[in-house]
């Protein structure tokens, strides 16, 4: 307790009256230990500090009006002091107690504002630089976390591969660096021998490939030749249809029927002139392919060609060089003269093209066999 005798000494030491304690925090400055109001959404209610300050100011004014110096109030009590610890004259103790209360309650009033009339003001502290982490899009956050995990996995995989390759290289280098000179020479000789063997195998494979290519080309050429030869033989044998330049002959009988020998002479003249394919048809509609083995016989007033009976007039088609075949037919004493002598007529035309469509079925030999 402070006695009456100690008041002048205290006034001398503290002539300005009650001074603020330098160890106490300044309520006008932000407390660094409190959280940033821009990152945390809180609600704070101001304390009625203004009323305490107003009481302190009225008490100081009353003391001045009575002629008492401002320092007579004595030393300021500590923050949070009770009314029993205040000085008996009731100077600035209420104000000091109000200040202590305001300063003691600063932990809950941080980030708030004070109104001029000592009332309450509610201030919400929000984020200034952008949305808070709690208000971010969950999909965007999940996608960002997924990409970060994927990048981390890829980096780990690359790091593992690099380490494995480096370890293998180090092991090989260590084995070679620790080998003797004789061993190194032997390893080098083995590598040279292996390279020579591989070169030999490569040469052999290249030769085989070249041989196979040549054989394939030869096979293709031979196959084309065989196909062309088969086509030619098929035309000559009457098993393949043919088309090309040629002549069309129409034989019409006169007062007497045309005999088979006249038609056979015409076929022989055409074959001798280079005819490659021929066929004959009658008025009845039958058509016969003419080959080397085709037979011509007289049956009453008709012709039996092969196995078909034909009635006149007869149409003979021949594929070959038209001018050569025409010249062979019109020579004196030839086919045309023979037909006209039998009171018949021959009409020769050059259609473009001549189509020989009749074919024969190939006959399998009964007795002949190919020679090996």
Short mmCIF file of C-alpha atoms in Angstrom, two decimals:
data_model
loop_
_atom_site.label_atom_id
_atom_site.label_comp_id
_atom_site.label_asym_id
_atom_site.label_seq_id
_atom_site.Cartn_x
_atom_site.Cartn_y
_atom_site.Cartn_z
CA UNK A 1 0.00 0.00 0.00
CA UNK A 2 1.12 3.53 -0.66
CA UNK A 3 1.04 6.00 2.23
CA UNK A 4 0.45 9.76 2.22
CA UNK A 5 4.13 10.46 2.76
CA UNK A 6 5.12 8.67 -0.44
CA UNK A 7 2.91 10.80 -2.71
CA UNK A 8 5.34 13.77 -3.14
CA UNK A 9 8.16 11.32 -4.01
CA UNK A 10 6.02 9.63 -6.57
CA UNK A 11 4.99 12.99 -8.05
CA UNK A 12 8.64 13.92 -8.42
CA UNK A 13 9.47 10.64 -10.10
CA UNK A 14 6.37 10.75 -12.36
CA UNK A 15 5.42 14.45 -12.74
CA UNK A 16 3.20 13.79 -15.77
CA UNK A 17 0.90 11.65 -13.76
CA UNK A 18 0.09 8.15 -14.85
CA UNK A 19 2.33 7.03 -17.76
CA UNK A 20 1.64 4.05 -19.95
CA UNK A 21 3.72 1.03 -19.12
CA UNK A 22 6.34 0.53 -21.89
CA UNK A 23 6.13 -3.25 -21.37
CA UNK A 24 2.46 -3.27 -22.34
CA UNK A 25 1.56 -3.61 -26.04
CA UNK A 26 0.23 -0.60 -27.85
CA UNK A 27 -3.48 -1.14 -28.57
CA UNK A 28 -3.26 0.96 -31.76
CA UNK A 29 -0.68 -1.38 -33.32
CA UNK A 30 -1.49 -4.89 -34.63
CA UNK A 31 -0.32 -7.80 -32.53
CA UNK A 32 2.09 -9.99 -34.58
CA UNK A 33 1.03 -13.09 -32.63
CA UNK A 34 -2.57 -12.87 -33.82
CA UNK A 35 -3.69 -14.58 -37.10
CA UNK A 36 -3.96 -12.55 -40.27
CA UNK A 37 -7.57 -11.42 -40.79
CA UNK A 38 -7.08 -11.76 -44.60
CA UNK A 39 -6.66 -15.55 -44.30
CA UNK A 40 -9.16 -16.36 -41.54
CA UNK A 41 -12.79 -15.41 -41.51
CA UNK A 42 -13.67 -14.33 -37.95
CA UNK A 43 -16.08 -12.06 -36.19
CA UNK A 44 -14.81 -9.74 -33.45
CA UNK A 45 -16.72 -7.46 -31.19
CA UNK A 46 -15.01 -4.34 -29.83
CA UNK A 47 -14.79 -3.83 -26.13
CA UNK A 48 -16.30 -0.76 -24.52
CA UNK A 49 -12.91 0.82 -24.09
CA UNK A 50 -14.12 4.22 -25.10
CA UNK A 51 -16.34 4.49 -22.01
CA UNK A 52 -13.39 3.68 -19.74
CA UNK A 53 -11.29 6.23 -21.54
CA UNK A 54 -14.07 8.78 -21.17
CA UNK A 55 -14.26 8.13 -17.40
CA UNK A 56 -10.52 8.58 -17.11
CA UNK A 57 -10.69 11.82 -19.03
CA UNK A 58 -13.51 13.21 -16.83
CA UNK A 59 -11.64 12.25 -13.67
CA UNK A 60 -8.49 13.99 -14.88
CA UNK A 61 -10.48 17.11 -15.74
CA UNK A 62 -12.09 17.16 -12.30
CA UNK A 63 -8.71 16.89 -10.61
CA UNK A 64 -7.31 19.77 -12.62
CA UNK A 65 -10.28 21.94 -11.79
CA UNK A 66 -9.74 21.38 -8.02
CA UNK A 67 -6.14 22.66 -8.28
CA UNK A 68 -4.55 19.27 -7.78
CA UNK A 69 -1.60 18.46 -10.05
CA UNK A 70 -2.14 15.61 -12.55
CA UNK A 71 0.51 13.47 -10.91
CA UNK A 72 -1.42 13.27 -7.58
CA UNK A 73 -3.16 10.17 -8.74
CA UNK A 74 -0.15 8.11 -7.80
CA UNK A 75 1.43 5.25 -9.69
CA UNK A 76 -0.68 3.41 -12.25
CA UNK A 77 -1.83 0.02 -11.14
CA UNK A 78 -0.90 -3.00 -13.14
CA UNK A 79 -3.06 -4.34 -15.93
CA UNK A 80 -6.05 -6.17 -14.57
CA UNK A 81 -5.80 -4.55 -11.03
CA UNK A 82 -8.97 -4.52 -8.92
CA UNK A 83 -10.73 -1.59 -7.34
CA UNK A 84 -9.19 -2.34 -3.91
CA UNK A 85 -5.69 -1.69 -5.27
CA UNK A 86 -6.60 1.78 -6.57
CA UNK A 87 -5.60 4.98 -4.75
CA UNK A 88 -8.06 6.42 -2.21
CA UNK A 89 -8.59 9.69 -4.08
CA UNK A 90 -10.15 7.83 -7.04
CA UNK A 91 -8.03 9.72 -9.62
CA UNK A 92 -7.12 7.86 -12.74
CA UNK A 93 -7.67 4.36 -11.36
CA UNK A 94 -10.91 3.79 -13.30
CA UNK A 95 -9.27 4.93 -16.49
CA UNK A 96 -6.22 2.77 -15.81
CA UNK A 97 -8.44 -0.16 -15.04
CA UNK A 98 -10.37 0.52 -18.23
CA UNK A 99 -7.13 0.66 -20.22
CA UNK A 100 -5.96 -2.54 -18.62
CA UNK A 101 -9.22 -4.18 -19.49
CA UNK A 102 -8.98 -2.93 -23.04
CA UNK A 103 -5.39 -4.07 -23.34
CA UNK A 104 -6.10 -7.41 -21.66
CA UNK A 105 -9.01 -8.07 -24.00
CA UNK A 106 -7.04 -7.17 -27.09
CA UNK A 107 -6.69 -10.85 -27.94
CA UNK A 108 -10.36 -10.94 -28.88
CA UNK A 109 -10.59 -7.42 -30.30
CA UNK A 110 -7.83 -7.85 -32.89
CA UNK A 111 -8.91 -7.01 -36.39
CA UNK A 112 -11.91 -4.90 -35.21
CA UNK A 113 -12.68 -1.19 -35.32
CA UNK A 114 -13.80 1.21 -32.61
CA UNK A 115 -16.73 3.53 -33.08
CA UNK A 116 -16.60 7.06 -31.88
CA UNK A 117 -19.43 6.65 -29.37
CA UNK A 118 -17.96 3.57 -27.67
CA UNK A 119 -20.46 1.23 -29.30
CA UNK A 120 -19.77 -2.06 -30.98
CA UNK A 121 -18.74 -2.61 -34.57
CA UNK A 122 -18.59 -6.04 -36.21
CA UNK A 123 -15.86 -6.40 -38.80
CA UNK A 124 -15.48 -9.43 -41.02
CA UNK A 125 -11.96 -10.15 -42.14
CA UNK A 126 -11.91 -11.76 -45.58
CA UNK A 127 -9.40 -12.66 -48.16
CA UNK A 128 -8.08 -9.82 -50.30
CA UNK A 129 -5.77 -11.58 -52.73
CA UNK A 130 -8.34 -14.14 -53.98
CA UNK A 131 -10.63 -16.94 -52.79
CA UNK A 132 -9.65 -18.72 -49.64
CA UNK A 133 -8.61 -22.39 -49.77
CA UNK A 134 -11.99 -23.37 -48.33
CA UNK A 135 -13.80 -21.70 -51.31
CA UNK A 136 -11.74 -23.30 -54.13
CA UNK A 137 -13.36 -25.64 -56.69
CA UNK A 138 -13.01 -29.25 -55.43
CA UNK A 139 -12.67 -30.56 -59.01
CA UNK A 140 -9.83 -28.16 -59.77
CA UNK A 141 -8.10 -29.05 -56.51
CA UNK A 142 -8.44 -32.79 -57.21
CA UNK A 143 -7.16 -32.37 -60.77
CA UNK A 144 -4.18 -30.35 -59.58
CA UNK A 145 -3.33 -32.96 -56.96
CA UNK A 146 -3.62 -35.74 -59.58
CA UNK A 147 -1.20 -33.98 -61.94
CA UNK A 148 1.23 -33.39 -59.12
CA UNK A 149 1.13 -37.08 -58.19
CA UNK A 150 1.60 -38.14 -61.82
CA UNK A 151 4.56 -35.83 -62.24
CA UNK A 152 6.09 -37.17 -59.05
CA UNK A 153 5.67 -40.78 -60.21
CA UNK A 154 7.21 -39.98 -63.62
CA UNK A 155 10.18 -38.26 -62.01
CA UNK A 156 10.70 -41.21 -59.68
CA UNK A 157 10.59 -43.65 -62.59
CA UNK A 158 13.12 -41.64 -64.61
CA UNK A 159 15.35 -41.36 -61.60
CA UNK A 160 15.18 -45.13 -61.03
CA UNK A 161 16.04 -45.90 -64.65
CA UNK A 162 18.93 -43.47 -64.60
CA UNK A 163 20.28 -44.98 -61.41
CA UNK A 164 19.97 -48.54 -62.78
CA UNK A 165 21.77 -47.62 -66.01
CA UNK A 166 24.50 -45.84 -64.10
CA UNK A 167 24.99 -48.80 -61.75
CA UNK A 168 25.22 -51.23 -64.66
CA UNK A 169 27.72 -49.01 -66.43
CA UNK A 170 29.75 -48.66 -63.27
CA UNK A 171 29.78 -52.44 -62.77
CA UNK A 172 30.98 -53.05 -66.33
CA UNK A 173 33.62 -50.37 -66.06
CA UNK A 174 34.70 -51.80 -62.73
CA UNK A 175 35.05 -55.28 -64.19
CA UNK A 176 37.09 -54.08 -67.15
CA UNK A 177 39.25 -51.75 -65.07
CA UNK A 178 40.05 -54.54 -62.65
CA UNK A 179 40.94 -57.11 -65.34
CA UNK A 180 44.48 -58.04 -66.22
CA UNK A 181 46.13 -57.17 -69.51
CA UNK A 182 45.98 -60.77 -70.70
CA UNK A 183 42.26 -60.91 -69.98
CA UNK A 184 41.65 -57.67 -71.85
CA UNK A 185 43.56 -58.97 -74.87
CA UNK A 186 41.54 -62.20 -74.80
CA UNK A 187 38.25 -60.27 -74.58
CA UNK A 188 39.30 -58.10 -77.53
CA UNK A 189 40.18 -61.17 -79.62
CA UNK A 190 36.83 -62.77 -78.84
CA UNK A 191 35.02 -59.59 -79.90
CA UNK A 192 36.98 -59.48 -83.17
CA UNK A 193 36.21 -63.14 -83.88
CA UNK A 194 32.53 -62.61 -83.14
CA UNK A 195 32.44 -59.60 -85.45
CA UNK A 196 34.02 -61.63 -88.26
CA UNK A 197 31.48 -64.42 -87.80
CA UNK A 198 28.64 -61.94 -87.90
CA UNK A 199 30.03 -60.38 -91.07
CA UNK A 200 30.24 -63.83 -92.67
CA UNK A 201 26.66 -64.60 -91.71
CA UNK A 202 25.53 -61.28 -93.12
CA UNK A 203 27.27 -62.04 -96.44
CA UNK A 204 25.68 -65.50 -96.61
CA UNK A 205 22.25 -64.08 -95.91
CA UNK A 206 22.72 -61.42 -98.59
CA UNK A 207 23.68 -64.11 -101.14
CA UNK A 208 20.68 -66.21 -100.23
CA UNK A 209 18.40 -63.22 -100.51
CA UNK A 210 19.81 -62.40 -103.93
CA UNK A 211 19.37 -66.00 -105.07
CA UNK A 212 15.80 -66.09 -103.82
CA UNK A 213 15.06 -62.80 -105.55
CA UNK A 214 16.50 -64.07 -108.81
CA UNK A 215 14.61 -67.33 -108.47
CA UNK A 216 11.39 -65.50 -107.73
CA UNK A 217 11.88 -63.26 -110.74
CA UNK A 218 12.68 -66.30 -112.85
CA UNK A 219 9.61 -68.06 -111.51
CA UNK A 220 7.43 -65.10 -112.36
CA UNK A 221 8.88 -64.98 -115.86
CA UNK A 222 8.41 -68.69 -116.30
CA UNK A 223 4.87 -68.47 -115.01
CA UNK A 224 4.05 -65.70 -117.48
CA UNK A 225 5.55 -67.76 -120.30
CA UNK A 226 3.55 -70.79 -119.27
CA UNK A 227 0.34 -68.80 -119.12
CA UNK A 228 0.94 -67.35 -122.58
CA UNK A 229 1.79 -70.81 -123.96
CA UNK A 230 -1.32 -72.29 -122.35
CA UNK A 231 -3.42 -69.57 -123.96
CA UNK A 232 -1.91 -70.26 -127.36
CA UNK A 233 -2.42 -73.98 -127.02
CA UNK A 234 -5.94 -73.42 -125.79
CA UNK A 235 -6.75 -71.39 -128.89
CA UNK A 236 -5.22 -74.00 -131.19
CA UNK A 237 -6.92 -76.84 -129.33
CA UNK A 238 -10.25 -75.06 -129.36
CA UNK A 239 -10.61 -74.93 -125.55
CA UNK A 240 -10.32 -71.13 -125.29
CA UNK A 241 -12.47 -68.49 -127.02
CA UNK A 242 -10.63 -66.10 -129.35
CA UNK A 243 -11.19 -62.71 -130.94
CA UNK A 244 -9.27 -60.74 -133.55
CA UNK A 245 -9.02 -59.72 -137.19
CA UNK A 246 -10.24 -62.18 -139.79
CA UNK A 247 -12.82 -63.09 -142.44
CA UNK A 248 -16.46 -64.13 -142.57
CA UNK A 249 -17.49 -66.53 -145.34
CA UNK A 250 -21.13 -67.45 -146.16
CA UNK A 251 -21.62 -70.54 -148.41
CA UNK A 252 -25.01 -70.80 -150.18
CA UNK A 253 -25.85 -73.93 -152.18
CA UNK A 254 -27.26 -73.67 -155.75
CA UNK A 255 -29.30 -76.21 -157.62
CA UNK A 256 -27.31 -78.96 -155.92
CA UNK A 257 -26.25 -79.18 -152.28
CA UNK A 258 -22.71 -78.25 -151.26
CA UNK A 259 -20.60 -81.27 -150.54
CA UNK A 260 -18.43 -81.71 -147.46
CA UNK A 261 -15.25 -81.78 -149.56
CA UNK A 262 -15.85 -78.18 -150.75
CA UNK A 263 -16.15 -76.88 -147.17
CA UNK A 264 -13.10 -78.93 -146.12
CA UNK A 265 -11.06 -77.40 -149.01
CA UNK A 266 -11.98 -73.94 -147.78
CA UNK A 267 -10.90 -74.83 -144.22
CA UNK A 268 -7.59 -76.17 -145.49
CA UNK A 269 -6.92 -73.07 -147.60
CA UNK A 270 -7.60 -70.83 -144.62
CA UNK A 271 -5.39 -72.87 -142.28
CA UNK A 272 -2.61 -72.76 -144.88
CA UNK A 273 -3.01 -68.96 -145.07
CA UNK A 274 -2.45 -68.62 -141.33
CA UNK A 275 -5.89 -68.95 -139.77
CA UNK A 276 -5.48 -69.49 -136.01
CA UNK A 277 -9.06 -70.14 -134.94
CA UNK A 278 -12.17 -71.16 -136.91
CA UNK A 279 -15.75 -72.15 -136.36
CA UNK A 280 -18.68 -73.10 -138.58
CA UNK A 281 -22.43 -72.75 -138.03
CA UNK A 282 -25.54 -73.77 -139.99
CA UNK A 283 -29.01 -72.43 -140.55
CA UNK A 284 -30.29 -74.76 -137.84
CA UNK A 285 -28.27 -72.78 -135.25
CA UNK A 286 -25.62 -75.32 -134.36
CA UNK A 287 -21.99 -74.12 -134.05
CA UNK A 288 -18.83 -76.23 -134.10
CA UNK A 289 -15.25 -75.22 -133.26
CA UNK A 290 -12.90 -76.40 -136.02
CA UNK A 291 -9.55 -77.91 -134.98
CA UNK A 292 -7.10 -80.23 -136.66
CA UNK A 293 -9.07 -83.34 -135.75
CA UNK A 294 -12.50 -82.05 -136.84
CA UNK A 295 -14.20 -84.33 -139.41
CA UNK A 296 -16.59 -83.29 -142.25
CA UNK A 297 -19.12 -85.80 -143.60
CA UNK A 298 -22.13 -85.69 -145.99
CA UNK A 299 -25.47 -86.71 -144.48
CA UNK A 300 -28.15 -86.55 -147.21
CA UNK A 301 -28.23 -82.82 -148.16
CA UNK A 302 -26.63 -81.70 -144.87
CA UNK A 303 -23.17 -81.72 -143.27
CA UNK A 304 -22.04 -83.60 -140.20
CA UNK A 305 -19.26 -81.56 -138.60
CA UNK A 306 -17.77 -83.26 -135.59
CA UNK A 307 -20.77 -84.58 -133.77
CA UNK A 308 -23.30 -81.96 -134.98
CA UNK A 309 -25.51 -81.95 -138.09
CA UNK A 310 -25.68 -78.61 -139.90
CA UNK A 311 -27.97 -77.41 -142.72
CA UNK A 312 -27.09 -74.77 -145.30
CA UNK A 313 -26.35 -72.02 -145.78
CA UNK A 314 -23.12 -72.30 -143.78
CA UNK A 315 -21.19 -69.49 -142.08
CA UNK A 316 -17.44 -69.92 -141.58
CA UNK A 317 -15.45 -67.56 -139.30
CA UNK A 318 -11.64 -67.48 -139.40
CA UNK A 319 -9.19 -65.35 -137.32
CA UNK A 320 -5.97 -64.41 -139.09
CA UNK A 321 -4.49 -61.88 -141.50
CA UNK A 322 -7.50 -60.90 -143.68
CA UNK A 323 -5.67 -60.04 -146.94
CA UNK A 324 -3.60 -63.19 -146.95
CA UNK A 325 -6.58 -65.44 -146.37
CA UNK A 326 -8.68 -63.64 -149.02
CA UNK A 327 -5.93 -64.09 -151.59
CA UNK A 328 -5.76 -67.82 -150.83
CA UNK A 329 -9.51 -68.20 -151.44
CA UNK A 330 -9.86 -66.27 -154.71
CA UNK A 331 -6.90 -67.72 -156.60
CA UNK A 332 -7.87 -69.30 -159.96
CA UNK A 333 -9.11 -72.81 -159.44
CA UNK A 334 -9.42 -72.22 -155.73
CA UNK A 335 -12.32 -72.42 -153.27
CA UNK A 336 -14.43 -69.68 -154.88
CA UNK A 337 -14.19 -71.26 -158.34
CA UNK A 338 -15.07 -74.68 -156.91
CA UNK A 339 -18.22 -73.37 -155.20
CA UNK A 340 -19.37 -71.42 -158.25
CA UNK A 341 -18.77 -74.51 -160.40
CA UNK A 342 -21.22 -76.40 -158.16
CA UNK A 343 -23.85 -73.68 -158.82
CA UNK A 344 -23.29 -72.19 -155.40
CA UNK A 345 -22.05 -68.81 -154.16
CA UNK A 346 -19.49 -67.56 -151.58
CA UNK A 347 -19.76 -64.16 -149.86
CA UNK A 348 -16.52 -62.90 -148.19
CA UNK A 349 -16.60 -59.98 -145.68
CA UNK A 350 -14.16 -58.50 -143.19
CA UNK A 351 -15.96 -57.79 -139.88
CA UNK A 352 -14.12 -55.99 -137.08
CA UNK A 353 -13.52 -57.90 -134.96
CA UNK A 354 -14.13 -61.59 -135.63
CA UNK A 355 -15.22 -63.48 -132.52
CA UNK A 356 -14.82 -67.25 -132.27
CA UNK A 357 -16.80 -68.19 -129.19
CA UNK A 358 -17.39 -71.95 -129.65
CA UNK A 359 -15.13 -74.16 -127.55
CA UNK A 360 -14.39 -77.84 -127.14
CA UNK A 361 -13.85 -79.82 -123.98
CA UNK A 362 -10.27 -81.08 -123.72
CA UNK A 363 -10.06 -84.82 -124.21
CA UNK A 364 -7.86 -86.76 -121.84
CA UNK A 365 -5.52 -89.17 -123.57
CA UNK A 366 -6.39 -92.84 -123.11
CA UNK A 367 -3.08 -94.39 -124.11
CA UNK A 368 -0.42 -91.69 -124.45
CA UNK A 369 1.66 -90.65 -121.43
CA UNK A 370 4.21 -87.87 -121.06
CA UNK A 371 7.89 -88.73 -121.19
CA UNK A 372 9.89 -87.97 -118.05
#
